[in-house]
PDB file of C-alpha atoms and ligand atoms in Angstrom:
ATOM      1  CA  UNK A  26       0.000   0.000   0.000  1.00 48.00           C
ATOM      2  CA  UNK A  27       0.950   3.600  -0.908  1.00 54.00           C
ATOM      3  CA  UNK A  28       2.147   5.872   1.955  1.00 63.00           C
ATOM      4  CA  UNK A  29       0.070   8.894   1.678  1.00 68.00           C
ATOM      5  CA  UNK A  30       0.269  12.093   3.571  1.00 65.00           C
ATOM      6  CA  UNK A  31      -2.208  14.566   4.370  1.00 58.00           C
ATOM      7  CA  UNK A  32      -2.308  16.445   1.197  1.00 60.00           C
ATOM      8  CA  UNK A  33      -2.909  13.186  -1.102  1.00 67.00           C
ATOM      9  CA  UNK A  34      -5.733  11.335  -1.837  1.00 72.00           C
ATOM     10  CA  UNK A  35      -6.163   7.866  -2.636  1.00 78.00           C
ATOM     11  CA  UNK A  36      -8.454   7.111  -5.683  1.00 83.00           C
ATOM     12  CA  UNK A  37     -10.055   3.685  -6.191  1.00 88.00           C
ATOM     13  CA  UNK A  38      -8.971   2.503 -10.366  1.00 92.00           C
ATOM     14  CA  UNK A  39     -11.762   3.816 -12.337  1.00 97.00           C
ATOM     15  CA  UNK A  40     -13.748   0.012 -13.377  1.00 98.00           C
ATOM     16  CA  UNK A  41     -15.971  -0.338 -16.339  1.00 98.00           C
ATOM     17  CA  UNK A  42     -19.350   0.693 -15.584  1.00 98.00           C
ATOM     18  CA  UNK A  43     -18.399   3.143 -13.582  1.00 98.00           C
ATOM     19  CA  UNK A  44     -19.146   6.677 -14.151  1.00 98.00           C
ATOM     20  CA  UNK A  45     -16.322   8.553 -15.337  1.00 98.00           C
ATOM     21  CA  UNK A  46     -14.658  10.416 -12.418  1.00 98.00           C
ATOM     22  CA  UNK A  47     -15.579  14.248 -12.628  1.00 98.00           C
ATOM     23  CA  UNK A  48     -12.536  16.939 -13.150  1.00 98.00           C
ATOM     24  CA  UNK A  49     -11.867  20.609 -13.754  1.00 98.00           C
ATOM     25  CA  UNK A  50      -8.889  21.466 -16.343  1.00 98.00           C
ATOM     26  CA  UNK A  51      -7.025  23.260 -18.435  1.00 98.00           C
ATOM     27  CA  UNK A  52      -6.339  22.173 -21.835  1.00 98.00           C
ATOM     28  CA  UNK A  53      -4.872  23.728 -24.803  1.00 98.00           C
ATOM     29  CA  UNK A  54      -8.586  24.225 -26.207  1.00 98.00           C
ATOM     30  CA  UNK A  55      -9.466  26.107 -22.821  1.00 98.00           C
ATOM     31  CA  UNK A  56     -11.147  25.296 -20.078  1.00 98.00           C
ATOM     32  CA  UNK A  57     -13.563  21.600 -19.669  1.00 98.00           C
ATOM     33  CA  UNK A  58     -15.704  19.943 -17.223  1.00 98.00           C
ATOM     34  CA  UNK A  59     -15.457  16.565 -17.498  1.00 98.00           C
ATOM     35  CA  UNK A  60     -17.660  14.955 -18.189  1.00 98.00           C
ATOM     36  CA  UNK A  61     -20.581  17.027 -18.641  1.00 98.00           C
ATOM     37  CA  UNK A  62     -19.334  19.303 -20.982  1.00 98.00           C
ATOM     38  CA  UNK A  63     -19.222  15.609 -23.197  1.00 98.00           C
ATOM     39  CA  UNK A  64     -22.860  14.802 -22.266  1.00 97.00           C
ATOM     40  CA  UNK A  65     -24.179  13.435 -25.724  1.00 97.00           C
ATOM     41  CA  UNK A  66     -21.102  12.523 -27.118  1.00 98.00           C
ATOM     42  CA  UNK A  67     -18.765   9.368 -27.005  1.00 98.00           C
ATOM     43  CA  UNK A  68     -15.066  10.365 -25.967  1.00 98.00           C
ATOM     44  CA  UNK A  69     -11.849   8.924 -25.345  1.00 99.00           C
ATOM     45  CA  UNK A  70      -9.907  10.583 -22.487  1.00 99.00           C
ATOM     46  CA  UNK A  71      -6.177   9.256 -22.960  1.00 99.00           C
ATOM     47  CA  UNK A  72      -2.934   9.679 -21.576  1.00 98.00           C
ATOM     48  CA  UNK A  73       0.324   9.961 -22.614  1.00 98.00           C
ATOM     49  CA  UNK A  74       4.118  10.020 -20.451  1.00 98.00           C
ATOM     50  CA  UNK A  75       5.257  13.277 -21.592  1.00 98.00           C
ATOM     51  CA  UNK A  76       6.036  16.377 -24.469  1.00 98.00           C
ATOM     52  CA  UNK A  77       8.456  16.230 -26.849  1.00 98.00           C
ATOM     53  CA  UNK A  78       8.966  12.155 -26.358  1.00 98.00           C
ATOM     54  CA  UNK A  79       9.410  10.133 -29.819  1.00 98.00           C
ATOM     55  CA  UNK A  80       6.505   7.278 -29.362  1.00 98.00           C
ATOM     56  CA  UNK A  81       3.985  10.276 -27.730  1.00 98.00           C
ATOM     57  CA  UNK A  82       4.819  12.629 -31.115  1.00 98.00           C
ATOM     58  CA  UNK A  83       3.856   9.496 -33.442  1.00 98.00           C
ATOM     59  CA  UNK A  84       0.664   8.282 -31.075  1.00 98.00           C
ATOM     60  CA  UNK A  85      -0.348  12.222 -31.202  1.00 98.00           C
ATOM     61  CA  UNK A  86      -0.191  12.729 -35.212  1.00 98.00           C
ATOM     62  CA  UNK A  87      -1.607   9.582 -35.930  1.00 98.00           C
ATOM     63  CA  UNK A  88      -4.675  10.109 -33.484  1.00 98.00           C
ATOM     64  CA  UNK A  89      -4.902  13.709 -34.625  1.00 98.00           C
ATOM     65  CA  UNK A  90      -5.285  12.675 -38.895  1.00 98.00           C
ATOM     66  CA  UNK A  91      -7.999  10.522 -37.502  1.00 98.00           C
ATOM     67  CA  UNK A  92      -9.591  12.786 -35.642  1.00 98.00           C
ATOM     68  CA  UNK A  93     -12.399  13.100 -38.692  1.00 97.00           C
ATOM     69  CA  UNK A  94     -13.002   9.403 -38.490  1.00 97.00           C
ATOM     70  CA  UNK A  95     -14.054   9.285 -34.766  1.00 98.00           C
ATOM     71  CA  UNK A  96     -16.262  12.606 -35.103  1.00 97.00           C
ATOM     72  CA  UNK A  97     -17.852  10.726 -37.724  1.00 96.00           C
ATOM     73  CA  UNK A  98     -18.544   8.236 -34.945  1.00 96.00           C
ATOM     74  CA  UNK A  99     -19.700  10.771 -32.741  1.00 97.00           C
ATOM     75  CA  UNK A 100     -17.064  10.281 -30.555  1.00 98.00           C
ATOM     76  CA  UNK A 101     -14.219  13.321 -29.589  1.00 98.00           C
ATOM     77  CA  UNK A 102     -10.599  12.753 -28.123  1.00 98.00           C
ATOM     78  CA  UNK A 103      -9.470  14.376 -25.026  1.00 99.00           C
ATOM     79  CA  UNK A 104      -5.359  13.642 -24.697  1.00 99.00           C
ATOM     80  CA  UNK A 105      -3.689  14.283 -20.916  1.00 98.00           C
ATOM     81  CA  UNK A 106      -0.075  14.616 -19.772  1.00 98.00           C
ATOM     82  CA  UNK A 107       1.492  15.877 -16.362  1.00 98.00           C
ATOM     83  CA  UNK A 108       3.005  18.187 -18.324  1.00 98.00           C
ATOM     84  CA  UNK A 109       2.303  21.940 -18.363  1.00 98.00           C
ATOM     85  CA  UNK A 110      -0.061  24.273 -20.712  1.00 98.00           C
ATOM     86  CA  UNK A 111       3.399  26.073 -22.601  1.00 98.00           C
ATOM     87  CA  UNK A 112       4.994  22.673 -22.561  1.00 98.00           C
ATOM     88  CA  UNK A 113       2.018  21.410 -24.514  1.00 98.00           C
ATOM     89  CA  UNK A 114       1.296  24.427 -26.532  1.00 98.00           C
ATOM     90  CA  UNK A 115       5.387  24.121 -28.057  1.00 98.00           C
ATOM     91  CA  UNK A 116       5.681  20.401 -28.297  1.00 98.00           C
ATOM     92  CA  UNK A 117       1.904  21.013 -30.272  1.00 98.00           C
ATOM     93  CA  UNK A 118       3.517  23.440 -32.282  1.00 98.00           C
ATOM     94  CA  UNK A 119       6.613  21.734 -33.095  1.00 98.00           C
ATOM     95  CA  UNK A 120       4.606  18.800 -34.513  1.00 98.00           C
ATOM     96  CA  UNK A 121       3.124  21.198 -36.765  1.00 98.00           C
ATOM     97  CA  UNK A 122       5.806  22.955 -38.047  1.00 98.00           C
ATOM     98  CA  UNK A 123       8.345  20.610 -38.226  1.00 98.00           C
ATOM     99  CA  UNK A 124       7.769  16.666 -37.591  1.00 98.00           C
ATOM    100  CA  UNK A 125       7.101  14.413 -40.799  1.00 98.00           C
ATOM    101  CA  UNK A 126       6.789  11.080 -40.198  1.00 98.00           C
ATOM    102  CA  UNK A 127       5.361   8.502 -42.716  1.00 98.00           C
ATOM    103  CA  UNK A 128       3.213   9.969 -44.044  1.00 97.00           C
ATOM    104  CA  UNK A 129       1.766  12.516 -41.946  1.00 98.00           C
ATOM    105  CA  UNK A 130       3.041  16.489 -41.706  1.00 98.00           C
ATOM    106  CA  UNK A 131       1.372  19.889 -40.803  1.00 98.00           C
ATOM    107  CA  UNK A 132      -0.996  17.974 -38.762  1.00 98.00           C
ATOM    108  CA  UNK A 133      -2.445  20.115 -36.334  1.00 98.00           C
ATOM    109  CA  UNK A 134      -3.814  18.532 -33.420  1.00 98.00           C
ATOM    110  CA  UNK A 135      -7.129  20.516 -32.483  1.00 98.00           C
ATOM    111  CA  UNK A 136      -8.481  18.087 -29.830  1.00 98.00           C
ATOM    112  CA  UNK A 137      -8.277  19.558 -25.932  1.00 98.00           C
ATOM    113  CA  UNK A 138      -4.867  18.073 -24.152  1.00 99.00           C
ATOM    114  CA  UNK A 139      -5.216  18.595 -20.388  1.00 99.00           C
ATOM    115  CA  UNK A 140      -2.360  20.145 -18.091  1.00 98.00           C
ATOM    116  CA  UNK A 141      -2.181  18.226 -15.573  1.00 98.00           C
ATOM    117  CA  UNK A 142       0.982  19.353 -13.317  1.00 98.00           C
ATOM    118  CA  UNK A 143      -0.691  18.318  -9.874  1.00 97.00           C
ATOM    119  CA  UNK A 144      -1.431  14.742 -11.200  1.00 97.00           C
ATOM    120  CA  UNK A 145      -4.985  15.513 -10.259  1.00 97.00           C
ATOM    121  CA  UNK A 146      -6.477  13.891 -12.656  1.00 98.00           C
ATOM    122  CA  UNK A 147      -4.442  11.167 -13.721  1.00 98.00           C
ATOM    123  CA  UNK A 148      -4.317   9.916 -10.282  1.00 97.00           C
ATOM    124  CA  UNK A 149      -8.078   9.741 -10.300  1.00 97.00           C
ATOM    125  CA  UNK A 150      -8.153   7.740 -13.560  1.00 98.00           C
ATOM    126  CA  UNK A 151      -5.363   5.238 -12.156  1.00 97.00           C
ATOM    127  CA  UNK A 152      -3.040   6.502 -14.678  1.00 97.00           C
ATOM    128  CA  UNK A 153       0.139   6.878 -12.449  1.00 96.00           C
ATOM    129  CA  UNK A 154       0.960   2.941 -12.601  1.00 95.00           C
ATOM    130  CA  UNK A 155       4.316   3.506  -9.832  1.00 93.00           C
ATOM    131  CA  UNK A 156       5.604   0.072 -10.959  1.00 94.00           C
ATOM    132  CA  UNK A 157       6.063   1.591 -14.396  1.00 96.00           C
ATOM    133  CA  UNK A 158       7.113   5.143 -13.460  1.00 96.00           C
ATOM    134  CA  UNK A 159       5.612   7.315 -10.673  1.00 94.00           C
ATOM    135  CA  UNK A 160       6.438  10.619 -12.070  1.00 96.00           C
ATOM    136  CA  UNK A 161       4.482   9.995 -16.130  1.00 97.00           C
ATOM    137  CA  UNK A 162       1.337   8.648 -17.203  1.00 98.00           C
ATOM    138  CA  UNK A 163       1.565   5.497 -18.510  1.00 98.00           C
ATOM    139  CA  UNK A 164      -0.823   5.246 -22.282  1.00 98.00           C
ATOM    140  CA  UNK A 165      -4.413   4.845 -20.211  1.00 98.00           C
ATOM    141  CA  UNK A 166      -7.281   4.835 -22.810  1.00 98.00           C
ATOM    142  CA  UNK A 167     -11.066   5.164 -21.435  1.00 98.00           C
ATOM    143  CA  UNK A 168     -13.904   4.828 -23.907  1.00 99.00           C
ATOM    144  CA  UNK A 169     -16.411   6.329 -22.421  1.00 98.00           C
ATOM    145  CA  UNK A 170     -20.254   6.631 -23.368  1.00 98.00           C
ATOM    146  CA  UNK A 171     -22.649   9.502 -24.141  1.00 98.00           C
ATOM    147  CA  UNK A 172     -24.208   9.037 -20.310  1.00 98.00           C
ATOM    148  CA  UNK A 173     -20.654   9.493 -19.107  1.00 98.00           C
ATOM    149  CA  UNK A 174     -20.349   5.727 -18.075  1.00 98.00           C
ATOM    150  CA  UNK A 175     -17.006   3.979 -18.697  1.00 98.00           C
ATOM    151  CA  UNK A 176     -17.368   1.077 -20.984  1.00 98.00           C
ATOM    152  CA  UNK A 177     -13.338   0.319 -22.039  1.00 98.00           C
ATOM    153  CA  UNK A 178     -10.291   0.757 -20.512  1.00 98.00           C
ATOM    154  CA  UNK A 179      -7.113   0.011 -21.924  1.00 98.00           C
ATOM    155  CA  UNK A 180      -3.442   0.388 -20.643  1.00 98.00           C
ATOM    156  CA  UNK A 181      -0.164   0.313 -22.255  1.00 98.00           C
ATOM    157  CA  UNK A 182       3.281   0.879 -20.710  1.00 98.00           C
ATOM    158  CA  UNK A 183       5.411   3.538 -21.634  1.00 98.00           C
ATOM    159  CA  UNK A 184       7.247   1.711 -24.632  1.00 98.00           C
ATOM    160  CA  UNK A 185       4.633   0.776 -26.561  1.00 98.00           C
ATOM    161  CA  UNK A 186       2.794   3.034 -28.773  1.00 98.00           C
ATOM    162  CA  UNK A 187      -1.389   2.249 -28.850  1.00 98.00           C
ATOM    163  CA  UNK A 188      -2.647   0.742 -32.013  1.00 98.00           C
ATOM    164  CA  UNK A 189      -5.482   3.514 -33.289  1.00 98.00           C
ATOM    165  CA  UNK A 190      -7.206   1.548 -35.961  1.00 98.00           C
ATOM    166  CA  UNK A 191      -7.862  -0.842 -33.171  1.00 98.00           C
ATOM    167  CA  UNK A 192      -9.394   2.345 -30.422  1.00 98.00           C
ATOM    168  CA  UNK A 193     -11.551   3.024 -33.431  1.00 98.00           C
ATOM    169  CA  UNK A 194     -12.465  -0.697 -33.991  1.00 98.00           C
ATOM    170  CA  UNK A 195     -13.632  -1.412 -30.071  1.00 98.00           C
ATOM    171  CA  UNK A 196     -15.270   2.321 -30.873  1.00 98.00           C
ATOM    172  CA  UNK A 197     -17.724   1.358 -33.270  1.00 98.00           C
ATOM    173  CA  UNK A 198     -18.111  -2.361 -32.056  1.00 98.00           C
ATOM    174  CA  UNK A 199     -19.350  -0.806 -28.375  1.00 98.00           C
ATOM    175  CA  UNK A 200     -21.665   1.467 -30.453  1.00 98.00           C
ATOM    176  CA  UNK A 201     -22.721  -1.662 -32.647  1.00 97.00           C
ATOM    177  CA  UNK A 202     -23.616  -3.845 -29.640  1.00 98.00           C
ATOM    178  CA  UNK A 203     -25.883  -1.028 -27.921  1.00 97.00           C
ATOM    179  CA  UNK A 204     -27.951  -0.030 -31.188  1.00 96.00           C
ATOM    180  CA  UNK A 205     -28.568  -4.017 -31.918  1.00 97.00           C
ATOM    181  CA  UNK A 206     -28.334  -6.081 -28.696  1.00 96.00           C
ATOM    182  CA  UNK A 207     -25.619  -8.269 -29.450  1.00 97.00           C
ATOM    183  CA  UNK A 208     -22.309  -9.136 -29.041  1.00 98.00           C
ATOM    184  CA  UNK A 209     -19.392  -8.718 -30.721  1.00 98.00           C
ATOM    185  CA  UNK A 210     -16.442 -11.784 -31.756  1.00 98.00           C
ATOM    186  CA  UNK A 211     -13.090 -11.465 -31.943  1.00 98.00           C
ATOM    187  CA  UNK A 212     -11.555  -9.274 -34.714  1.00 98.00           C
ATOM    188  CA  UNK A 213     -15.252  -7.943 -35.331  1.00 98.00           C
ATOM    189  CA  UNK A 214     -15.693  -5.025 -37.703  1.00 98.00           C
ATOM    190  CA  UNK A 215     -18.749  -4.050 -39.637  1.00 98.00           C
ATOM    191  CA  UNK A 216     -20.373  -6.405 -42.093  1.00 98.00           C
ATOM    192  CA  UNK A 217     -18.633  -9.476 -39.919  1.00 98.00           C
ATOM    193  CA  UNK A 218     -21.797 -11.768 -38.008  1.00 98.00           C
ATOM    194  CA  UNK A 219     -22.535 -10.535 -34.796  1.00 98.00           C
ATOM    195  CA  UNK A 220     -23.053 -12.712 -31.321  1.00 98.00           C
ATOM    196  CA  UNK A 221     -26.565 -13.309 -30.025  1.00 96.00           C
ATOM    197  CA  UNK A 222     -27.170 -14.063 -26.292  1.00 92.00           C
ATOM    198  CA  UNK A 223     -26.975 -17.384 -25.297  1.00 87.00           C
ATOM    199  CA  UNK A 224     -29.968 -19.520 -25.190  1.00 90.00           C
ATOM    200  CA  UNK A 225     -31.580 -18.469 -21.323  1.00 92.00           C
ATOM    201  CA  UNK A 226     -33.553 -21.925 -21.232  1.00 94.00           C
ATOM    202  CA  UNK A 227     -33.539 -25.721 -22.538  1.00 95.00           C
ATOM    203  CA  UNK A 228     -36.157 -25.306 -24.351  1.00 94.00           C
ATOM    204  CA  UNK A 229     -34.424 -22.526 -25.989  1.00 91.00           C
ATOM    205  CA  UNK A 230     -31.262 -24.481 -26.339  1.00 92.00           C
ATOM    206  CA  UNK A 231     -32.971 -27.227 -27.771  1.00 93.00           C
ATOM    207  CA  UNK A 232     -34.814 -24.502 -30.345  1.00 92.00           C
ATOM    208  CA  UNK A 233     -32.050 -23.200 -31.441  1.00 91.00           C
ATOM    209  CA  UNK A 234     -30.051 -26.687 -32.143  1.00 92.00           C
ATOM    210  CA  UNK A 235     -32.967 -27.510 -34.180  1.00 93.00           C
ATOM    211  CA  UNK A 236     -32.426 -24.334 -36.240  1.00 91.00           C
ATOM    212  CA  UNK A 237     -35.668 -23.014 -35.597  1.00 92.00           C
ATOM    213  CA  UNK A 238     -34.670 -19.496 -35.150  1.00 90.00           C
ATOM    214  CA  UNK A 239     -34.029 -19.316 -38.639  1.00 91.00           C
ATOM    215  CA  UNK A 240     -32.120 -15.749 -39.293  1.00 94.00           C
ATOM    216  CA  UNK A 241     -29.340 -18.033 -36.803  1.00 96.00           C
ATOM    217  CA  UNK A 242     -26.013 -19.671 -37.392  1.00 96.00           C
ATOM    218  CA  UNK A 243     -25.722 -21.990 -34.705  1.00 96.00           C
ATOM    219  CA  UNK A 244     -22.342 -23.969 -34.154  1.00 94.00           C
ATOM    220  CA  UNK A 245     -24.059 -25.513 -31.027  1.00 93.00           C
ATOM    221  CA  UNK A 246     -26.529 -24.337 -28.341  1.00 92.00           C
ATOM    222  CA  UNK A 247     -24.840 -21.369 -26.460  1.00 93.00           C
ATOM    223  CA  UNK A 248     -22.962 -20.146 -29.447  1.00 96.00           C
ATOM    224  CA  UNK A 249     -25.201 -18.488 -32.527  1.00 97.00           C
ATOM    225  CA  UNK A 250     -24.421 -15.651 -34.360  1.00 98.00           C
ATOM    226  CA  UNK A 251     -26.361 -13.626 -36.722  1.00 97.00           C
ATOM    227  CA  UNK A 252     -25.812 -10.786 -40.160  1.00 98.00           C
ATOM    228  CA  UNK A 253     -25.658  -7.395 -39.962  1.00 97.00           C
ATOM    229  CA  UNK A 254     -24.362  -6.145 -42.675  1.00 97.00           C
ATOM    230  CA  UNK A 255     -22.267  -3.784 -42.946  1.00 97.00           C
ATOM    231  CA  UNK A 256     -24.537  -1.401 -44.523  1.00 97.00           C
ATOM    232  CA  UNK A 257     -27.039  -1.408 -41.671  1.00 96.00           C
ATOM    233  CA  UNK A 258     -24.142  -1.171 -38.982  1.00 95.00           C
ATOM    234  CA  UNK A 259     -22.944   2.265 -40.995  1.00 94.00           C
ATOM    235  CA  UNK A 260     -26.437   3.695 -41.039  1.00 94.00           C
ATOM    236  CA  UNK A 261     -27.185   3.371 -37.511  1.00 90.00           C
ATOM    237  CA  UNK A 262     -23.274   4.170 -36.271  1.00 87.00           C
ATOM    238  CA  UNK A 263     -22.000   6.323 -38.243  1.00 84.00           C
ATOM    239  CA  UNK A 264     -25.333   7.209 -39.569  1.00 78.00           C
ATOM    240  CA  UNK A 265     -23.915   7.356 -43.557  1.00 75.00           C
TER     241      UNK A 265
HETATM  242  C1  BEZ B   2       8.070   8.176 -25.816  1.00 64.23           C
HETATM  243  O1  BEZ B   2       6.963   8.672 -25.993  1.00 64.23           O
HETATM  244  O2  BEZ B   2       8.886   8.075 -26.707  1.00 64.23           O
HETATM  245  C2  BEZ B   2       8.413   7.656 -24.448  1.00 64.23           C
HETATM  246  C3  BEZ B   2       7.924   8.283 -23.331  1.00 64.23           C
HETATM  247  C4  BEZ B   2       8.274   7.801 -22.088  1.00 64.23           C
HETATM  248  C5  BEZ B   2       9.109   6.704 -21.976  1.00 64.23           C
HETATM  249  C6  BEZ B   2       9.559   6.057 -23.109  1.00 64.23           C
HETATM  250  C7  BEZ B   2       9.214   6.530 -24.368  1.00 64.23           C
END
């Protein structure tokens, strides 16, 4: 156990289902109340170590050129560091003007990124990890839904830099499995079958293995999936 004095707190880890812990802060896109002044909207609230650090600059200017794509998916970005406003403001800038990498340059990165000095914030997210460093933020991602409840959370140690197509992946498959009721297998993405519930009963069971719900694929009694294609996952998602 942590030895505390009287000027910290101890936070309980933020859990799925929970409601994402509230915060005041500063960002480079001004002020935010989190998360109320999200109500409506799905956002990811991420971390990074620090400024002017190699894997942060790539994770930033790849996240930022996708941007578009998670709007799209009614869902905005909210980045965090315990770094300081200037300190963000200059390591911002310096992307812009001067970092190319792959294929990526100019990109400006107009999504809020919190200053968060006092490790306010991070500590109440559970994104000072001591084991890994007690001074950064190790790469915390929380997906978190239009009522403010958390639904993902994914961590990443310092090293390794986050995979993006796959933040936008559990994105759309969390929004796919609210607007139909189902579940999602591994590797999911639109157009691929979905997961039903299992079968609650034997009679259901025994329903079901007699492929009497027809619009089912059953490989055996608790495991049936069903199409959705990917048409009808883009209309009600991304609403295209
Ligand atoms: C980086 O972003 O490059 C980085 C940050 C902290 C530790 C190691 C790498």
């Amino acid at each position: 156990m942590e030895n505390l004095n009287e000027n910290q707190v101890a936070y309980p880890m933020p859990r799925i289902g929970d409601a994402a812990p509230e915060f005041q802060a500063v960002t480079t896109q001004g002020n935010i109340n989190f998360p109320a002044d999200y109500k409506g909207n799905w956002v990811i609230l991420f971390s990074h170590p620090a400024d002017f650090t190699p894997v942060c600059t790539s994770e930033f200017m790849t996240f930022a050129t996708m941007e578009e794509k998670f709007a799209e998916a009614n869902c905005k970005l909210v980045g965090l560091s315990v770094d300081g406003l200037y300190s963000h403001i200059a390591w911002l800038l310096t992307i812009k003007e001067k970092i190319e990498y792959r294929d990526m340059k100019n990109v400006e990165v107009k999504f809020p990124l919190i200053e968060d000095i006092s490790m306010n914030v991070a500590k109440k997210y559970g994104m000072i990890q001591p084991g890994e460093s007690s001074t950064q933020a190790v790469r915390a991602v929380f997906i978190i839904d239009p009522k403010g409840v958390i639904r993902t959370i994914i961590y990443y140690p310092l090293s390794l830099g986050r995979n993006f197509d796959e933040l936008y992946r559990a994105l759309v498959a969390l929004q796919a499995a609210d607007a139909f009721g189902v579940a999602t297998p591994a590797d999911w993405r639109p157009g691929d079958d979905v997961i039903i519930s299992p079968a609650g009963s034997c009679g259901k069971a025994k329903d079901r293995m007699e492929g009497k719900e027809e619009e089912l694929d059953c490989k055996d009694w608790f495991f049936c999936t069903k199409k959705i294609s990917k048409e009808e996952v883009l209309e009600k998602v991304l609403k295209k």
